[in-house]
mmCIF file of C-alpha atoms and ligand atoms in Angstrom:
data_model
loop_
_atom_site.group_PDB
_atom_site.id
_atom_site.type_symbol
_atom_site.label_atom_id
_atom_site.label_comp_id
_atom_site.label_asym_id
_atom_site.label_seq_id
_atom_site.Cartn_x
_atom_site.Cartn_y
_atom_site.Cartn_z
ATOM 1 C CA MET A 17 30.876 27.001 92.447
ATOM 2 C CA PHE A 18 32.637 29.715 90.505
ATOM 3 C CA ASN A 19 36.394 29.046 90.423
ATOM 4 C CA LEU A 20 38.128 32.358 91.102
ATOM 5 C CA GLU A 21 41.584 31.082 90.214
ATOM 6 C CA ARG A 22 40.542 29.792 86.797
ATOM 7 C CA PHE A 23 38.816 33.105 86.108
ATOM 8 C CA ASP A 24 41.775 35.178 87.267
ATOM 9 C CA ILE A 25 44.270 33.366 85.023
ATOM 10 C CA LYS A 26 42.215 34.300 81.972
ATOM 11 C CA LEU A 27 41.551 37.924 82.929
ATOM 12 C CA SER A 28 43.887 40.268 81.048
ATOM 13 C CA THR A 29 42.301 43.669 81.777
ATOM 14 C CA GLU A 30 43.945 46.667 83.382
ATOM 15 C CA VAL A 31 40.969 48.096 85.248
ATOM 16 C CA ILE A 32 37.727 46.209 84.662
ATOM 17 C CA GLY A 33 37.337 43.331 87.109
ATOM 18 C CA ARG A 34 40.655 43.923 88.878
ATOM 19 C CA ASN A 35 38.585 44.565 91.970
ATOM 20 C CA PHE A 36 36.427 41.450 91.869
ATOM 21 C CA VAL A 37 33.750 40.689 94.446
ATOM 22 C CA TYR A 38 32.029 37.324 94.604
ATOM 23 C CA THR A 39 28.918 36.592 96.604
ATOM 24 C CA GLU A 40 26.656 33.562 96.974
ATOM 25 C CA GLU A 41 23.437 35.532 97.324
ATOM 26 C CA ILE A 42 22.257 39.130 97.083
ATOM 27 C CA ASP A 43 19.062 41.025 96.239
ATOM 28 C CA SER A 44 20.480 42.578 93.073
ATOM 29 C CA THR A 45 24.101 43.201 92.063
ATOM 30 C CA ASN A 46 22.968 46.461 90.408
ATOM 31 C CA SER A 47 21.148 47.777 93.480
ATOM 32 C CA PHE A 48 24.098 46.896 95.705
ATOM 33 C CA LEU A 49 26.743 48.684 93.630
ATOM 34 C CA LEU A 50 24.489 51.685 93.033
ATOM 35 C CA ASP A 51 24.093 52.304 96.733
ATOM 36 C CA LYS A 52 26.963 54.538 97.730
ATOM 37 C CA SER A 53 26.739 53.468 101.364
ATOM 38 C CA ASN A 54 28.431 50.210 100.315
ATOM 39 C CA LYS A 55 32.204 50.297 100.620
ATOM 40 C CA TYR A 56 32.947 49.929 96.916
ATOM 41 C CA SER A 57 33.919 52.875 94.792
ATOM 42 C CA ILE A 58 36.882 51.602 92.768
ATOM 43 C CA ASP A 59 36.368 52.128 89.060
ATOM 44 C CA GLY A 60 35.855 48.823 87.249
ATOM 45 C CA THR A 61 34.703 46.873 90.342
ATOM 46 C CA VAL A 62 32.822 43.732 89.281
ATOM 47 C CA LEU A 63 30.288 42.093 91.584
ATOM 48 C CA LEU A 64 29.212 38.562 90.639
ATOM 49 C CA ALA A 65 26.360 36.825 92.473
ATOM 50 C CA GLU A 66 25.420 33.161 92.234
ATOM 51 C CA LYS A 67 21.826 34.022 93.089
ATOM 52 C CA GLN A 68 19.844 37.253 93.043
ATOM 53 C CA ASN A 69 16.649 37.392 95.077
ATOM 54 C CA LYS A 70 15.412 40.551 93.371
ATOM 55 C CA GLY A 71 17.205 40.462 90.027
ATOM 56 C CA LYS A 72 16.050 43.453 87.987
ATOM 57 C CA GLY A 73 15.336 43.599 84.276
ATOM 58 C CA ARG A 74 14.526 46.603 82.125
ATOM 59 C CA LYS A 75 11.194 48.351 82.685
ATOM 60 C CA ASP A 76 10.706 46.990 86.202
ATOM 61 C CA ARG A 77 10.714 43.421 84.945
ATOM 62 C CA VAL A 78 12.207 40.621 87.052
ATOM 63 C CA TRP A 79 15.410 38.909 85.885
ATOM 64 C CA TYR A 80 15.197 35.197 86.737
ATOM 65 C CA SER A 81 18.346 33.135 86.889
ATOM 66 C CA THR A 82 18.948 29.771 88.529
ATOM 67 C CA ARG A 83 21.631 29.610 91.243
ATOM 68 C CA GLU A 84 25.175 28.874 89.986
ATOM 69 C CA GLN A 85 24.044 28.250 86.420
ATOM 70 C CA ASN A 86 24.527 31.587 84.737
ATOM 71 C CA LEU A 87 26.448 34.848 84.957
ATOM 72 C CA THR A 88 24.670 37.650 86.819
ATOM 73 C CA PHE A 89 27.019 40.495 87.581
ATOM 74 C CA SER A 90 27.450 44.265 87.577
ATOM 75 C CA ILE A 91 30.314 46.578 86.725
ATOM 76 C CA LEU A 92 30.780 49.863 88.582
ATOM 77 C CA LEU A 93 32.191 52.795 86.616
ATOM 78 C CA THR A 94 33.253 55.860 88.591
ATOM 79 C CA ASN A 95 35.941 57.299 86.335
ATOM 80 C CA LYS A 96 34.841 60.678 84.996
ATOM 81 C CA LYS A 97 36.041 59.781 81.529
ATOM 82 C CA TYR A 98 32.999 57.484 81.160
ATOM 83 C CA LEU A 99 30.447 59.302 83.271
ATOM 84 C CA GLY A 100 30.017 62.240 80.941
ATOM 85 C CA LYS A 101 29.629 59.980 77.924
ATOM 86 C CA ASN A 102 26.491 59.087 76.072
ATOM 87 C CA LEU A 103 24.950 56.188 77.979
ATOM 88 C CA ASN A 104 23.564 54.634 74.802
ATOM 89 C CA ILE A 105 27.102 54.072 73.561
ATOM 90 C CA ILE A 106 28.059 52.396 76.858
ATOM 91 C CA ASN A 107 24.987 50.188 76.440
ATOM 92 C CA PHE A 108 26.070 49.272 72.924
ATOM 93 C CA ALA A 109 29.675 48.652 74.022
ATOM 94 C CA THR A 110 28.331 46.186 76.593
ATOM 95 C CA SER A 111 25.989 44.224 74.341
ATOM 96 C CA LEU A 112 28.633 44.198 71.607
ATOM 97 C CA ALA A 113 31.207 42.753 74.025
ATOM 98 C CA VAL A 114 28.736 40.033 75.083
ATOM 99 C CA ALA A 115 28.016 39.160 71.435
ATOM 100 C CA ILE A 116 31.696 39.095 70.432
ATOM 101 C CA SER A 117 32.624 36.944 73.436
ATOM 102 C CA ILE A 118 29.926 34.357 72.672
ATOM 103 C CA GLU A 119 30.974 34.292 69.014
ATOM 104 C CA ASN A 120 34.699 34.033 69.795
ATOM 105 C CA ILE A 121 34.475 31.135 72.181
ATOM 106 C CA TYR A 122 31.457 29.185 70.939
ATOM 107 C CA GLN A 123 31.112 30.213 67.280
ATOM 108 C CA LEU A 124 27.423 30.939 67.865
ATOM 109 C CA LYS A 125 25.978 33.617 65.600
ATOM 110 C CA THR A 126 24.546 36.423 67.701
ATOM 111 C CA GLU A 127 22.150 39.243 66.889
ATOM 112 C CA LEU A 128 21.680 42.503 68.705
ATOM 113 C CA LYS A 129 18.262 43.948 69.363
ATOM 114 C CA TRP A 130 17.836 47.641 70.125
ATOM 115 C CA PRO A 131 18.409 48.896 72.710
ATOM 116 C CA ASN A 132 20.451 46.162 74.348
ATOM 117 C CA ASP A 133 19.393 42.516 74.061
ATOM 118 C CA VAL A 134 21.660 39.783 72.766
ATOM 119 C CA LEU A 135 19.897 37.033 70.820
ATOM 120 C CA VAL A 136 20.898 33.650 69.437
ATOM 121 C CA ASN A 137 18.547 31.942 66.978
ATOM 122 C CA GLY A 138 15.936 34.625 67.694
ATOM 123 C CA LYS A 139 15.947 33.910 71.441
ATOM 124 C CA LYS A 140 17.327 36.051 74.226
ATOM 125 C CA ILE A 141 20.641 34.890 75.660
ATOM 126 C CA ALA A 142 21.645 38.052 77.552
ATOM 127 C CA GLY A 143 20.207 41.305 78.848
ATOM 128 C CA ILE A 144 21.769 44.516 80.075
ATOM 129 C CA LEU A 145 20.510 47.110 82.551
ATOM 130 C CA LEU A 146 22.339 50.407 82.994
ATOM 131 C CA GLU A 147 21.578 52.406 86.118
ATOM 132 C CA SER A 148 23.161 55.504 87.586
ATOM 133 C CA THR A 149 23.056 57.847 90.547
ATOM 134 C CA SER A 150 23.577 61.565 90.192
ATOM 135 C CA GLN A 151 24.670 64.484 92.317
ATOM 136 C CA GLY A 152 23.038 67.596 90.893
ATOM 137 C CA ASN A 153 23.218 67.100 87.139
ATOM 138 C CA LYS A 154 26.420 64.990 87.295
ATOM 139 C CA ILE A 155 26.386 61.210 87.180
ATOM 140 C CA GLU A 156 28.335 59.885 90.183
ATOM 141 C CA ARG A 157 28.140 56.140 89.827
ATOM 142 C CA LEU A 158 27.269 54.194 86.731
ATOM 143 C CA VAL A 159 26.374 50.529 87.119
ATOM 144 C CA ILE A 160 26.151 48.173 84.181
ATOM 145 C CA GLY A 161 24.230 45.019 85.045
ATOM 146 C CA ILE A 162 24.609 41.993 82.826
ATOM 147 C CA GLY A 163 22.751 38.712 82.865
ATOM 148 C CA ILE A 164 23.992 35.976 80.530
ATOM 149 C CA ASN A 165 22.111 32.682 80.324
ATOM 150 C CA VAL A 166 24.928 30.165 80.372
ATOM 151 C CA ASN A 167 24.066 26.692 81.719
ATOM 152 C CA GLN A 168 20.379 27.033 82.572
ATOM 153 C CA THR A 169 18.226 24.876 80.317
ATOM 154 C CA LEU A 170 14.773 25.131 81.916
ATOM 155 C CA PHE A 171 13.052 28.494 81.847
ATOM 156 C CA GLN A 172 9.739 28.942 83.609
ATOM 157 C CA GLY A 173 7.554 32.022 83.663
ATOM 158 C CA ASN A 174 6.472 34.598 81.153
ATOM 159 C CA TYR A 175 9.055 36.242 78.968
ATOM 160 C CA ASN A 176 8.519 38.945 76.374
ATOM 161 C CA ILE A 177 11.164 37.235 74.188
ATOM 162 C CA SER A 178 11.756 33.462 74.565
ATOM 163 C CA PRO A 179 14.956 32.791 76.477
ATOM 164 C CA THR A 180 17.795 30.453 75.595
ATOM 165 C CA SER A 181 21.240 29.718 77.005
ATOM 166 C CA ILE A 182 24.605 28.796 75.555
ATOM 167 C CA LYS A 183 24.243 25.247 76.905
ATOM 168 C CA HIS A 184 20.761 24.967 75.421
ATOM 169 C CA GLU A 185 22.142 25.924 71.990
ATOM 170 C CA LEU A 186 25.312 23.805 72.119
ATOM 171 C CA LYS A 187 24.134 20.904 74.287
ATOM 172 C CA GLU A 188 27.293 21.055 76.376
ATOM 173 C CA GLN A 189 28.319 22.378 79.782
ATOM 174 C CA ILE A 190 29.878 25.839 79.527
ATOM 175 C CA ASP A 191 32.899 27.154 81.438
ATOM 176 C CA ARG A 192 31.537 30.285 83.142
ATOM 177 C CA GLU A 193 34.971 31.432 84.327
ATOM 178 C CA ARG A 194 36.355 31.512 80.796
ATOM 179 C CA LEU A 195 33.294 33.321 79.443
ATOM 180 C CA LEU A 196 33.327 36.000 82.143
ATOM 181 C CA ALA A 197 37.052 36.684 81.639
ATOM 182 C CA GLU A 198 36.603 36.818 77.863
ATOM 183 C CA PHE A 199 33.705 39.242 78.257
ATOM 184 C CA LEU A 200 35.580 41.571 80.630
ATOM 185 C CA ASN A 201 38.660 41.536 78.342
ATOM 186 C CA ASN A 202 36.534 42.447 75.320
ATOM 187 C CA PHE A 203 34.467 44.960 77.251
ATOM 188 C CA GLU A 204 37.522 46.894 78.414
ATOM 189 C CA GLU A 205 38.934 46.960 74.895
ATOM 190 C CA ILE A 206 35.655 48.271 73.446
ATOM 191 C CA LEU A 207 35.081 50.733 76.299
ATOM 192 C CA ASN A 208 38.496 52.254 75.637
ATOM 193 C CA LYS A 209 37.258 53.194 72.167
ATOM 194 C CA ILE A 210 34.540 55.400 73.657
ATOM 195 C CA GLU A 211 36.825 58.403 73.826
ATOM 196 C CA THR A 212 38.645 57.928 70.565
ATOM 197 C CA GLU A 213 36.322 56.135 68.168
ATOM 198 C CA PRO A 214 32.700 55.931 69.429
ATOM 199 C CA GLY A 215 31.565 55.717 65.792
ATOM 200 C CA GLU A 216 33.333 52.338 65.508
ATOM 201 C CA ILE A 217 31.275 50.938 68.380
ATOM 202 C CA LEU A 218 28.070 52.095 66.738
ATOM 203 C CA LYS A 219 29.173 50.690 63.382
ATOM 204 C CA ASP A 220 30.051 47.264 64.829
ATOM 205 C CA TRP A 221 26.793 47.212 66.764
ATOM 206 C CA LYS A 222 24.765 48.017 63.647
ATOM 207 C CA LEU A 223 26.447 45.193 61.729
ATOM 208 C CA ARG A 224 24.869 42.747 64.163
ATOM 209 C CA CYS A 225 21.462 44.419 64.376
ATOM 210 C CA ARG A 226 19.147 42.422 62.143
ATOM 211 C CA LEU A 227 16.105 44.703 62.327
ATOM 212 C CA ILE A 228 17.534 47.724 60.521
ATOM 213 C CA GLY A 229 15.511 48.191 57.323
ATOM 214 C CA GLU A 230 12.603 46.056 58.620
ATOM 215 C CA LYS A 231 9.022 47.001 59.425
ATOM 216 C CA ILE A 232 8.836 47.187 63.201
ATOM 217 C CA SER A 233 6.576 48.103 66.062
ATOM 218 C CA ILE A 234 7.805 49.879 69.151
ATOM 219 C CA THR A 235 5.920 49.442 72.379
ATOM 220 C CA GLU A 236 6.353 51.894 75.220
ATOM 221 C CA GLY A 237 3.746 51.263 77.916
ATOM 222 C CA GLU A 238 0.316 51.508 76.273
ATOM 223 C CA ASN A 239 1.740 53.303 73.283
ATOM 224 C CA ILE A 240 2.584 51.388 70.053
ATOM 225 C CA LYS A 241 4.288 52.983 67.058
ATOM 226 C CA TYR A 242 4.791 51.395 63.641
ATOM 227 C CA GLY A 243 7.269 52.163 60.895
ATOM 228 C CA ILE A 244 10.552 51.125 59.315
ATOM 229 C CA PHE A 245 13.692 50.871 61.461
ATOM 230 C CA ASP A 246 15.611 53.335 59.321
ATOM 231 C CA ASP A 247 18.874 53.669 61.243
ATOM 232 C CA LEU A 248 20.455 54.698 64.515
ATOM 233 C CA ASP A 249 21.574 58.285 64.904
ATOM 234 C CA ASN A 250 25.065 59.185 66.164
ATOM 235 C CA GLU A 251 23.854 59.102 69.742
ATOM 236 C CA GLY A 252 22.356 55.632 69.388
ATOM 237 C CA PHE A 253 18.683 56.593 69.247
ATOM 238 C CA LEU A 254 16.423 54.637 66.910
ATOM 239 C CA LEU A 255 15.177 56.455 63.824
ATOM 240 C CA LEU A 256 11.694 55.275 62.894
ATOM 241 C CA LYS A 257 10.515 56.087 59.402
ATOM 242 C CA ASN A 258 6.837 56.484 58.674
ATOM 243 C CA LYS A 259 5.924 57.690 55.194
ATOM 244 C CA ASP A 260 8.329 60.630 54.817
ATOM 245 C CA LYS A 261 8.616 61.434 58.473
ATOM 246 C CA ILE A 262 11.506 60.306 60.659
ATOM 247 C CA GLU A 263 10.942 60.129 64.397
ATOM 248 C CA LYS A 264 13.690 59.725 66.983
ATOM 249 C CA ILE A 265 12.819 57.011 69.511
ATOM 250 C CA HIS A 266 14.438 57.052 72.952
ATOM 251 C CA PHE A 267 12.845 54.026 74.668
ATOM 252 C CA GLY A 268 10.694 51.025 73.886
ATOM 253 C CA ASP A 269 10.540 47.347 72.999
ATOM 254 C CA VAL A 270 11.103 46.643 69.331
ATOM 255 C CA SER A 271 9.381 43.779 67.475
ATOM 256 C CA ILE A 272 8.953 42.818 63.838
ATOM 257 C CA ALA A 273 5.595 44.293 62.740
HETATM 258 C C1 BTN B 17 16.907 43.029 80.685
HETATM 259 O O1 BTN B 17 17.132 42.476 79.608
HETATM 260 O O2 BTN B 17 15.745 43.275 81.044
HETATM 261 C C2 BTN B 17 18.060 43.417 81.568
HETATM 262 C C3 BTN B 17 18.472 42.301 82.469
HETATM 263 C C4 BTN B 17 19.640 42.648 83.377
HETATM 264 C C5 BTN B 17 19.897 41.564 84.407
HETATM 265 C C6 BTN B 17 21.164 41.795 85.176
HETATM 266 S S1 BTN B 17 21.615 40.399 86.157
HETATM 267 C C7 BTN B 17 22.833 41.325 86.975
HETATM 268 C C8 BTN B 17 22.296 42.723 87.174
HETATM 269 N N1 BTN B 17 21.598 42.846 88.439
HETATM 270 C C9 BTN B 17 20.291 43.034 88.269
HETATM 271 O O3 BTN B 17 19.458 43.144 89.197
HETATM 272 N N2 BTN B 17 20.001 43.083 86.949
HETATM 273 C C10 BTN B 17 21.181 42.973 86.134
#
């Protein structure tokens, strides 16, 4: 069972997670917070579920997570100061905060994989799914869903990148309350830079991205593109170099070619 008191003592944010909702079971924390017929609209609301019955991954994949072992949660952003911002940068702020939190507490070296996976020893330890609802051309609600593999050690099923967890890497039971508070503290600090220094977020993200400069393939549905991962542009799109041509890539799964 998640210990709310232990979590609360370690939380030092102003907004993110101050409205904290805990549930034993739900279809998907993302779907729930996205639906505006639910009663939550406070900016920074965090919904944590011990079990998701329809946990969603990117590209209509399923996110599997064993009950009470991991962290599966979503953050609702409704403040206009974030909603008009480039969503790629919010994605990067999130994966960067996950990576920094894991490094700070457990001294595990993390790597970031475009667009938003967090890896340890080449295996996936966390994934992020951003979803939004719009009214006209304005985003109304932005939901950031985060799944961190914490204490699960057995993973069954087919994964496009092999999964791991913090416990699997360290061979010790991990304090989920401490990790969630550390993440939310770091996330708020990084998110606050979005208005003033978005370039810093991109720079810190790139420092942890091991594939820049490598030969890669990018798969988007049936379509595969090859080239060198040249850089990210200022908006966070991947620049793929092929001979002398540079192509801007918006979506896709990146692998070493
Ligand atoms: C991915 O790497 O494919 C993204 C995984 C995102 C999973 C999280 S778990 C909490 C939130 N609710 C969901 O249904 N999905 C996200």
